[in-house]
Amino acid sequence: MPAPLTLFSLPCAGASAAMYLRWRRRLPSWVRVQPIELPGRGERLHETPEKNFDALAVRLCDELAMNPSQRYALFGHSMGALLAYRVAHCLRARMRPLPVALLVSACAAPSQQDWKRYADKDSDASLIAELRKQDGTPEEVFGNPELLSMTLGLLGADYRICASFRYQKLPPLPLPIHVFGGHADEIDVSKLEAWRLESAANCSLDWFEGGHFFLRLHEEAFLSTLAQRLAGDAAQLSDVPHAALASA
């Protein structure tokens, strides 16, 4: 069994850390799932949310940097993946211990991001259409006006954060990047493969049936693959002092 590892998990746009709670029962015992709640939602509802992508990434970096040094990995789905990427670079710039791996799901590589795709997502109708297209929202949400209003407000705010992202060409990260995609998702294959440019180590790409929320529709297969990727990285790094990665 690999050494214990903490999996910090960042949510997608419009969601909270609760989307990862069930993983605690479904991943191997050596993986400690630690969902990261973003300001302004869930248990942090009382906090002022950030409106800018870089400001949010720096804030999350500040919070992670306060954690005791430990073996960990960063995971994010969609917007969460892009945030995890920027947080990893922020930690590197501060010479903090880096994750053993960066795991990104349903997200085009940073160099392939197009902020203009969010330009027309400012009405309830456009946001509802987006939720329908992604097919990851329970039908009960659409039938509950209060819940739907909260969801649309959160999604709209997150899309504005995504629209503020601007790509900066940075040195590749000295750690593996594992990419996960859905065959029916609208993200082009080339945009997922471009993640290879962001790693100075190795980069994997695993495919699953389903669209943008394949990780829910095929959770068992997805979590099995995720655990295998983490186990491989943990085994390769078992003899490497974790703190040494920060200065790589």
PDB file of C-alpha atoms in Angstrom:
ATOM      1  CA  MET A   1       0.000   0.000   0.000  1.00  0.00           C
ATOM      2  CA  PRO A   2       1.405   3.444  -0.940  1.00  0.00           C
ATOM      3  CA  ALA A   3       2.235   5.965   1.755  1.00  0.00           C
ATOM      4  CA  PRO A   4      -0.706   8.168   2.821  1.00  0.00           C
ATOM      5  CA  LEU A   5      -1.413  11.044   0.449  1.00  0.00           C
ATOM      6  CA  THR A   6      -3.791  13.995   0.680  1.00  0.00           C
ATOM      7  CA  LEU A   7      -5.813  14.779  -2.440  1.00  0.00           C
ATOM      8  CA  PHE A   8      -6.784  18.457  -2.396  1.00  0.00           C
ATOM      9  CA  SER A   9      -9.756  18.751  -4.752  1.00  0.00           C
ATOM     10  CA  LEU A  10     -11.066  21.943  -6.339  1.00  0.00           C
ATOM     11  CA  PRO A  11     -14.686  22.144  -7.584  1.00  0.00           C
ATOM     12  CA  CYS A  12     -15.960  23.061 -11.017  1.00  0.00           C
ATOM     13  CA  ALA A  13     -17.842  26.273 -11.799  1.00  0.00           C
ATOM     14  CA  GLY A  14     -21.174  26.504 -10.013  1.00  0.00           C
ATOM     15  CA  ALA A  15     -20.324  23.775  -7.500  1.00  0.00           C
ATOM     16  CA  SER A  16     -19.017  23.491  -3.955  1.00  0.00           C
ATOM     17  CA  ALA A  17     -16.573  21.202  -2.206  1.00  0.00           C
ATOM     18  CA  ALA A  18     -19.483  18.833  -1.484  1.00  0.00           C
ATOM     19  CA  MET A  19     -19.092  17.341  -4.971  1.00  0.00           C
ATOM     20  CA  TYR A  20     -16.098  15.365  -3.685  1.00  0.00           C
ATOM     21  CA  LEU A  21     -17.350  14.175  -0.289  1.00  0.00           C
ATOM     22  CA  ARG A  22     -18.480  10.756  -1.547  1.00  0.00           C
ATOM     23  CA  TRP A  23     -14.945  10.087  -2.798  1.00  0.00           C
ATOM     24  CA  ARG A  24     -13.856   9.624   0.813  1.00  0.00           C
ATOM     25  CA  ARG A  25     -15.770   6.328   0.856  1.00  0.00           C
ATOM     26  CA  ARG A  26     -14.797   5.216  -2.618  1.00  0.00           C
ATOM     27  CA  LEU A  27     -11.056   5.851  -2.902  1.00  0.00           C
ATOM     28  CA  PRO A  28      -8.449   3.623  -1.209  1.00  0.00           C
ATOM     29  CA  SER A  29      -7.787   4.310   2.463  1.00  0.00           C
ATOM     30  CA  TRP A  30      -4.297   5.676   1.743  1.00  0.00           C
ATOM     31  CA  VAL A  31      -5.862   8.581  -0.216  1.00  0.00           C
ATOM     32  CA  ARG A  32      -7.179  11.288   2.111  1.00  0.00           C
ATOM     33  CA  VAL A  33      -9.653  13.344   0.115  1.00  0.00           C
ATOM     34  CA  GLN A  34      -9.635  16.991   1.193  1.00  0.00           C
ATOM     35  CA  PRO A  35     -12.165  19.054  -0.795  1.00  0.00           C
ATOM     36  CA  ILE A  36     -11.260  22.732  -1.042  1.00  0.00           C
ATOM     37  CA  GLU A  37     -14.170  25.102  -0.550  1.00  0.00           C
ATOM     38  CA  LEU A  38     -13.988  28.356  -2.471  1.00  0.00           C
ATOM     39  CA  PRO A  39     -14.854  31.642  -0.734  1.00  0.00           C
ATOM     40  CA  GLY A  40     -18.516  32.566  -0.962  1.00  0.00           C
ATOM     41  CA  ARG A  41     -20.053  29.094  -0.975  1.00  0.00           C
ATOM     42  CA  GLY A  42     -20.687  26.094   1.225  1.00  0.00           C
ATOM     43  CA  GLU A  43     -19.024  26.447   4.624  1.00  0.00           C
ATOM     44  CA  ARG A  44     -17.419  29.696   3.437  1.00  0.00           C
ATOM     45  CA  LEU A  45     -20.668  31.343   2.399  1.00  0.00           C
ATOM     46  CA  HIS A  46     -20.033  34.224   4.800  1.00  0.00           C
ATOM     47  CA  GLU A  47     -16.756  35.129   3.081  1.00  0.00           C
ATOM     48  CA  THR A  48     -16.467  37.646   0.273  1.00  0.00           C
ATOM     49  CA  PRO A  49     -15.894  35.752  -2.991  1.00  0.00           C
ATOM     50  CA  GLU A  50     -13.077  36.722  -5.303  1.00  0.00           C
ATOM     51  CA  LYS A  51     -13.967  38.200  -8.690  1.00  0.00           C
ATOM     52  CA  ASN A  52     -10.613  37.703 -10.438  1.00  0.00           C
ATOM     53  CA  PHE A  53      -8.983  34.398 -11.373  1.00  0.00           C
ATOM     54  CA  ASP A  54      -5.455  35.308 -10.298  1.00  0.00           C
ATOM     55  CA  ALA A  55      -6.648  36.801  -7.001  1.00  0.00           C
ATOM     56  CA  LEU A  56      -8.558  33.596  -6.230  1.00  0.00           C
ATOM     57  CA  ALA A  57      -5.549  31.422  -7.108  1.00  0.00           C
ATOM     58  CA  VAL A  58      -3.270  33.478  -4.855  1.00  0.00           C
ATOM     59  CA  ARG A  59      -5.781  33.265  -2.014  1.00  0.00           C
ATOM     60  CA  LEU A  60      -5.950  29.479  -2.356  1.00  0.00           C
ATOM     61  CA  CYS A  61      -2.162  29.318  -2.535  1.00  0.00           C
ATOM     62  CA  ASP A  62      -1.929  31.287   0.724  1.00  0.00           C
ATOM     63  CA  GLU A  63      -4.246  28.796   2.403  1.00  0.00           C
ATOM     64  CA  LEU A  64      -2.424  25.709   1.113  1.00  0.00           C
ATOM     65  CA  ALA A  65       0.950  27.169   2.058  1.00  0.00           C
ATOM     66  CA  MET A  66      -0.233  27.286   5.676  1.00  0.00           C
ATOM     67  CA  ASN A  67      -0.709  23.518   5.750  1.00  0.00           C
ATOM     68  CA  PRO A  68       2.095  21.452   7.292  1.00  0.00           C
ATOM     69  CA  SER A  69       4.431  19.907   4.731  1.00  0.00           C
ATOM     70  CA  GLN A  70       2.916  16.623   3.615  1.00  0.00           C
ATOM     71  CA  ARG A  71       2.674  14.358   0.600  1.00  0.00           C
ATOM     72  CA  TYR A  72      -0.225  15.600  -1.458  1.00  0.00           C
ATOM     73  CA  ALA A  73      -1.679  15.950  -4.941  1.00  0.00           C
ATOM     74  CA  LEU A  74      -3.888  18.608  -6.536  1.00  0.00           C
ATOM     75  CA  PHE A  75      -7.062  17.690  -8.424  1.00  0.00           C
ATOM     76  CA  GLY A  76      -9.546  19.912 -10.184  1.00  0.00           C
ATOM     77  CA  HIS A  77     -12.500  19.477 -12.501  1.00  0.00           C
ATOM     78  CA  SER A  78     -13.106  22.060 -15.249  1.00  0.00           C
ATOM     79  CA  MET A  79     -12.588  25.487 -13.609  1.00  0.00           C
ATOM     80  CA  GLY A  80     -11.092  23.688 -10.625  1.00  0.00           C
ATOM     81  CA  ALA A  81      -8.420  22.152 -12.865  1.00  0.00           C
ATOM     82  CA  LEU A  82      -7.322  25.547 -14.134  1.00  0.00           C
ATOM     83  CA  LEU A  83      -7.203  26.851 -10.568  1.00  0.00           C
ATOM     84  CA  ALA A  84      -5.140  23.853  -9.441  1.00  0.00           C
ATOM     85  CA  TYR A  85      -2.657  24.554 -12.238  1.00  0.00           C
ATOM     86  CA  ARG A  86      -2.233  28.207 -11.255  1.00  0.00           C
ATOM     87  CA  VAL A  87      -2.002  27.322  -7.545  1.00  0.00           C
ATOM     88  CA  ALA A  88       0.803  24.853  -8.315  1.00  0.00           C
ATOM     89  CA  HIS A  89       2.766  27.599 -10.062  1.00  0.00           C
ATOM     90  CA  CYS A  90       2.120  29.974  -7.167  1.00  0.00           C
ATOM     91  CA  LEU A  91       3.448  27.405  -4.689  1.00  0.00           C
ATOM     92  CA  ARG A  92       6.501  26.878  -6.857  1.00  0.00           C
ATOM     93  CA  ALA A  93       7.212  30.605  -6.991  1.00  0.00           C
ATOM     94  CA  ARG A  94       7.124  30.690  -3.193  1.00  0.00           C
ATOM     95  CA  MET A  95       9.443  27.692  -2.911  1.00  0.00           C
ATOM     96  CA  ARG A  96       6.801  25.697  -1.092  1.00  0.00           C
ATOM     97  CA  PRO A  97       6.601  21.890  -1.307  1.00  0.00           C
ATOM     98  CA  LEU A  98       4.933  20.911  -4.553  1.00  0.00           C
ATOM     99  CA  PRO A  99       2.295  18.227  -5.088  1.00  0.00           C
ATOM    100  CA  VAL A 100       3.424  14.794  -6.228  1.00  0.00           C
ATOM    101  CA  ALA A 101       1.109  15.287  -9.219  1.00  0.00           C
ATOM    102  CA  LEU A 102      -1.411  17.623 -10.795  1.00  0.00           C
ATOM    103  CA  LEU A 103      -4.629  15.917 -11.931  1.00  0.00           C
ATOM    104  CA  VAL A 104      -6.905  17.851 -14.293  1.00  0.00           C
ATOM    105  CA  SER A 105     -10.331  16.787 -15.496  1.00  0.00           C
ATOM    106  CA  ALA A 106     -12.508  18.127 -18.330  1.00  0.00           C
ATOM    107  CA  CYS A 107     -10.368  21.217 -18.863  1.00  0.00           C
ATOM    108  CA  ALA A 108      -8.530  22.514 -21.901  1.00  0.00           C
ATOM    109  CA  ALA A 109      -4.843  23.230 -21.342  1.00  0.00           C
ATOM    110  CA  PRO A 110      -4.034  26.762 -20.122  1.00  0.00           C
ATOM    111  CA  SER A 111      -2.592  27.721 -23.503  1.00  0.00           C
ATOM    112  CA  GLN A 112      -5.855  26.660 -25.153  1.00  0.00           C
ATOM    113  CA  GLN A 113      -8.237  28.608 -22.928  1.00  0.00           C
ATOM    114  CA  ASP A 114     -10.578  31.031 -24.669  1.00  0.00           C
ATOM    115  CA  TRP A 115     -12.006  33.627 -22.310  1.00  0.00           C
ATOM    116  CA  LYS A 116     -14.385  34.821 -25.051  1.00  0.00           C
ATOM    117  CA  ARG A 117     -16.513  31.685 -24.679  1.00  0.00           C
ATOM    118  CA  TYR A 118     -17.912  33.192 -21.482  1.00  0.00           C
ATOM    119  CA  ALA A 119     -18.844  36.523 -23.073  1.00  0.00           C
ATOM    120  CA  ASP A 120     -22.489  35.599 -23.698  1.00  0.00           C
ATOM    121  CA  LYS A 121     -23.059  33.667 -20.459  1.00  0.00           C
ATOM    122  CA  ASP A 122     -24.623  36.554 -18.545  1.00  0.00           C
ATOM    123  CA  SER A 123     -28.334  35.724 -18.635  1.00  0.00           C
ATOM    124  CA  ASP A 124     -30.361  33.079 -16.833  1.00  0.00           C
ATOM    125  CA  ALA A 125     -31.412  31.572 -20.141  1.00  0.00           C
ATOM    126  CA  SER A 126     -27.822  31.174 -21.369  1.00  0.00           C
ATOM    127  CA  LEU A 127     -26.703  29.703 -18.042  1.00  0.00           C
ATOM    128  CA  ILE A 128     -29.593  27.229 -17.965  1.00  0.00           C
ATOM    129  CA  ALA A 129     -28.739  26.174 -21.506  1.00  0.00           C
ATOM    130  CA  GLU A 130     -25.135  25.636 -20.400  1.00  0.00           C
ATOM    131  CA  LEU A 131     -26.232  23.483 -17.456  1.00  0.00           C
ATOM    132  CA  ARG A 132     -28.456  21.427 -19.748  1.00  0.00           C
ATOM    133  CA  LYS A 133     -25.662  20.941 -22.258  1.00  0.00           C
ATOM    134  CA  GLN A 134     -23.181  19.789 -19.644  1.00  0.00           C
ATOM    135  CA  ASP A 135     -25.726  17.336 -18.232  1.00  0.00           C
ATOM    136  CA  GLY A 136     -24.311  17.392 -14.724  1.00  0.00           C
ATOM    137  CA  THR A 137     -27.106  19.130 -12.796  1.00  0.00           C
ATOM    138  CA  PRO A 138     -29.828  17.074 -11.047  1.00  0.00           C
ATOM    139  CA  GLU A 139     -33.270  17.597 -12.550  1.00  0.00           C
ATOM    140  CA  GLU A 140     -34.584  18.605  -9.113  1.00  0.00           C
ATOM    141  CA  VAL A 141     -32.543  21.811  -9.344  1.00  0.00           C
ATOM    142  CA  PHE A 142     -34.399  22.959 -12.457  1.00  0.00           C
ATOM    143  CA  GLY A 143     -37.731  22.328 -10.745  1.00  0.00           C
ATOM    144  CA  ASN A 144     -36.868  24.343  -7.640  1.00  0.00           C
ATOM    145  CA  PRO A 145     -36.891  28.121  -8.366  1.00  0.00           C
ATOM    146  CA  GLU A 146     -34.930  29.027  -5.216  1.00  0.00           C
ATOM    147  CA  LEU A 147     -32.272  26.366  -5.736  1.00  0.00           C
ATOM    148  CA  LEU A 148     -32.029  27.177  -9.431  1.00  0.00           C
ATOM    149  CA  SER A 149     -31.556  30.876  -8.664  1.00  0.00           C
ATOM    150  CA  MET A 150     -28.702  30.084  -6.262  1.00  0.00           C
ATOM    151  CA  THR A 151     -27.078  27.763  -8.794  1.00  0.00           C
ATOM    152  CA  LEU A 152     -27.295  30.308 -11.604  1.00  0.00           C
ATOM    153  CA  GLY A 153     -25.887  33.060  -9.402  1.00  0.00           C
ATOM    154  CA  LEU A 154     -22.916  30.924  -8.438  1.00  0.00           C
ATOM    155  CA  LEU A 155     -22.333  29.685 -11.973  1.00  0.00           C
ATOM    156  CA  GLY A 156     -22.488  33.195 -13.397  1.00  0.00           C
ATOM    157  CA  ALA A 157     -19.964  34.457 -10.842  1.00  0.00           C
ATOM    158  CA  ASP A 158     -17.618  31.550 -11.594  1.00  0.00           C
ATOM    159  CA  TYR A 159     -17.874  32.142 -15.328  1.00  0.00           C
ATOM    160  CA  ARG A 160     -16.833  35.742 -14.777  1.00  0.00           C
ATOM    161  CA  ILE A 161     -13.812  34.441 -12.876  1.00  0.00           C
ATOM    162  CA  CYS A 162     -12.989  32.104 -15.780  1.00  0.00           C
ATOM    163  CA  ALA A 163     -13.359  34.999 -18.218  1.00  0.00           C
ATOM    164  CA  SER A 164     -10.649  36.901 -16.315  1.00  0.00           C
ATOM    165  CA  PHE A 165      -8.061  34.140 -16.867  1.00  0.00           C
ATOM    166  CA  ARG A 166      -5.193  35.080 -19.169  1.00  0.00           C
ATOM    167  CA  TYR A 167      -2.541  32.602 -20.183  1.00  0.00           C
ATOM    168  CA  GLN A 168       1.047  33.299 -19.153  1.00  0.00           C
ATOM    169  CA  LYS A 169       3.793  31.165 -20.602  1.00  0.00           C
ATOM    170  CA  LEU A 170       5.532  29.737 -17.535  1.00  0.00           C
ATOM    171  CA  PRO A 171       8.293  27.127 -17.158  1.00  0.00           C
ATOM    172  CA  PRO A 172       6.821  23.603 -17.168  1.00  0.00           C
ATOM    173  CA  LEU A 173       6.034  22.209 -13.751  1.00  0.00           C
ATOM    174  CA  PRO A 174       8.547  19.604 -12.459  1.00  0.00           C
ATOM    175  CA  LEU A 175       5.810  17.077 -11.720  1.00  0.00           C
ATOM    176  CA  PRO A 176       3.498  14.672 -13.557  1.00  0.00           C
ATOM    177  CA  ILE A 177       0.231  15.972 -14.977  1.00  0.00           C
ATOM    178  CA  HIS A 178      -2.623  13.506 -15.411  1.00  0.00           C
ATOM    179  CA  VAL A 179      -5.409  14.583 -17.739  1.00  0.00           C
ATOM    180  CA  PHE A 180      -8.895  13.064 -17.847  1.00  0.00           C
ATOM    181  CA  GLY A 181     -11.425  13.623 -20.627  1.00  0.00           C
ATOM    182  CA  GLY A 182     -14.863  12.508 -21.762  1.00  0.00           C
ATOM    183  CA  HIS A 183     -15.388  11.195 -25.284  1.00  0.00           C
ATOM    184  CA  ALA A 184     -18.623  13.176 -25.644  1.00  0.00           C
ATOM    185  CA  ASP A 185     -17.331  16.399 -24.107  1.00  0.00           C
ATOM    186  CA  GLU A 186     -17.011  19.391 -26.428  1.00  0.00           C
ATOM    187  CA  ILE A 187     -13.351  19.972 -25.502  1.00  0.00           C
ATOM    188  CA  ASP A 188     -11.215  19.124 -28.537  1.00  0.00           C
ATOM    189  CA  VAL A 189      -8.624  16.367 -28.168  1.00  0.00           C
ATOM    190  CA  SER A 190      -5.796  18.721 -29.114  1.00  0.00           C
ATOM    191  CA  LYS A 191      -6.753  21.064 -26.266  1.00  0.00           C
ATOM    192  CA  LEU A 192      -6.350  18.257 -23.751  1.00  0.00           C
ATOM    193  CA  GLU A 193      -3.134  16.978 -25.294  1.00  0.00           C
ATOM    194  CA  ALA A 194      -1.646  20.481 -24.973  1.00  0.00           C
ATOM    195  CA  TRP A 195      -1.321  19.862 -21.220  1.00  0.00           C
ATOM    196  CA  ARG A 196       1.880  17.991 -22.133  1.00  0.00           C
ATOM    197  CA  LEU A 197       3.556  21.363 -22.633  1.00  0.00           C
ATOM    198  CA  GLU A 198       2.941  22.250 -18.989  1.00  0.00           C
ATOM    199  CA  SER A 199       4.932  19.357 -17.471  1.00  0.00           C
ATOM    200  CA  ALA A 200       8.678  18.793 -17.374  1.00  0.00           C
ATOM    201  CA  ALA A 201       7.961  15.252 -16.151  1.00  0.00           C
ATOM    202  CA  ASN A 202       5.413  12.940 -17.734  1.00  0.00           C
ATOM    203  CA  CYS A 203       1.843  13.616 -18.832  1.00  0.00           C
ATOM    204  CA  SER A 204      -0.909  11.024 -19.195  1.00  0.00           C
ATOM    205  CA  LEU A 205      -4.322  11.288 -20.860  1.00  0.00           C
ATOM    206  CA  ASP A 206      -7.168   8.935 -19.926  1.00  0.00           C
ATOM    207  CA  TRP A 207     -10.530   8.832 -21.663  1.00  0.00           C
ATOM    208  CA  PHE A 208     -13.961   7.885 -20.357  1.00  0.00           C
ATOM    209  CA  GLU A 209     -17.417   7.486 -21.815  1.00  0.00           C
ATOM    210  CA  GLY A 210     -19.688  10.454 -21.283  1.00  0.00           C
ATOM    211  CA  GLY A 211     -19.607  14.205 -21.585  1.00  0.00           C
ATOM    212  CA  HIS A 212     -18.354  16.981 -19.328  1.00  0.00           C
ATOM    213  CA  PHE A 213     -19.365  15.150 -16.146  1.00  0.00           C
ATOM    214  CA  PHE A 214     -18.027  11.712 -17.018  1.00  0.00           C
ATOM    215  CA  LEU A 215     -16.492  11.533 -13.542  1.00  0.00           C
ATOM    216  CA  ARG A 216     -20.017  11.281 -12.111  1.00  0.00           C
ATOM    217  CA  LEU A 217     -21.588   9.064 -14.757  1.00  0.00           C
ATOM    218  CA  HIS A 218     -18.710   6.587 -14.637  1.00  0.00           C
ATOM    219  CA  GLU A 219     -17.449   7.250 -11.151  1.00  0.00           C
ATOM    220  CA  GLU A 220     -16.169   3.746 -10.397  1.00  0.00           C
ATOM    221  CA  ALA A 221     -14.000   3.551 -13.529  1.00  0.00           C
ATOM    222  CA  PHE A 222     -12.800   7.115 -13.102  1.00  0.00           C
ATOM    223  CA  LEU A 223     -11.793   6.749  -9.444  1.00  0.00           C
ATOM    224  CA  SER A 224     -10.048   3.458 -10.184  1.00  0.00           C
ATOM    225  CA  THR A 225      -7.918   5.159 -12.837  1.00  0.00           C
ATOM    226  CA  LEU A 226      -7.269   8.177 -10.623  1.00  0.00           C
ATOM    227  CA  ALA A 227      -6.069   5.924  -7.797  1.00  0.00           C
ATOM    228  CA  GLN A 228      -3.793   4.017 -10.190  1.00  0.00           C
ATOM    229  CA  ARG A 229      -2.198   7.249 -11.391  1.00  0.00           C
ATOM    230  CA  LEU A 230      -1.629   8.435  -7.832  1.00  0.00           C
ATOM    231  CA  ALA A 231      -0.214   5.088  -6.771  1.00  0.00           C
ATOM    232  CA  GLY A 232       2.270   5.178  -9.650  1.00  0.00           C
ATOM    233  CA  ASP A 233       3.459   8.661  -8.731  1.00  0.00           C
ATOM    234  CA  ALA A 234       3.691   7.809  -5.046  1.00  0.00           C
ATOM    235  CA  ALA A 235       5.799   4.737  -5.829  1.00  0.00           C
ATOM    236  CA  GLN A 236       8.217   6.703  -8.040  1.00  0.00           C
ATOM    237  CA  LEU A 237       8.655   9.390  -5.394  1.00  0.00           C
ATOM    238  CA  SER A 238       8.879   7.112  -2.363  1.00  0.00           C
ATOM    239  CA  ASP A 239      12.612   7.730  -2.034  1.00  0.00           C
ATOM    240  CA  VAL A 240      12.591  11.427  -2.924  1.00  0.00           C
ATOM    241  CA  PRO A 241      12.316  14.002  -0.090  1.00  0.00           C
ATOM    242  CA  HIS A 242       9.050  15.810  -0.762  1.00  0.00           C
ATOM    243  CA  ALA A 243      10.402  19.258   0.059  1.00  0.00           C
ATOM    244  CA  ALA A 244      13.072  18.863  -2.612  1.00  0.00           C
ATOM    245  CA  LEU A 245      10.416  19.167  -5.291  1.00  0.00           C
ATOM    246  CA  ALA A 246       9.852  22.804  -4.413  1.00  0.00           C
ATOM    247  CA  SER A 247      13.251  23.800  -5.736  1.00  0.00           C
ATOM    248  CA  ALA A 248      13.176  21.609  -8.843  1.00  0.00           C
TER     249      ALA A 248
END
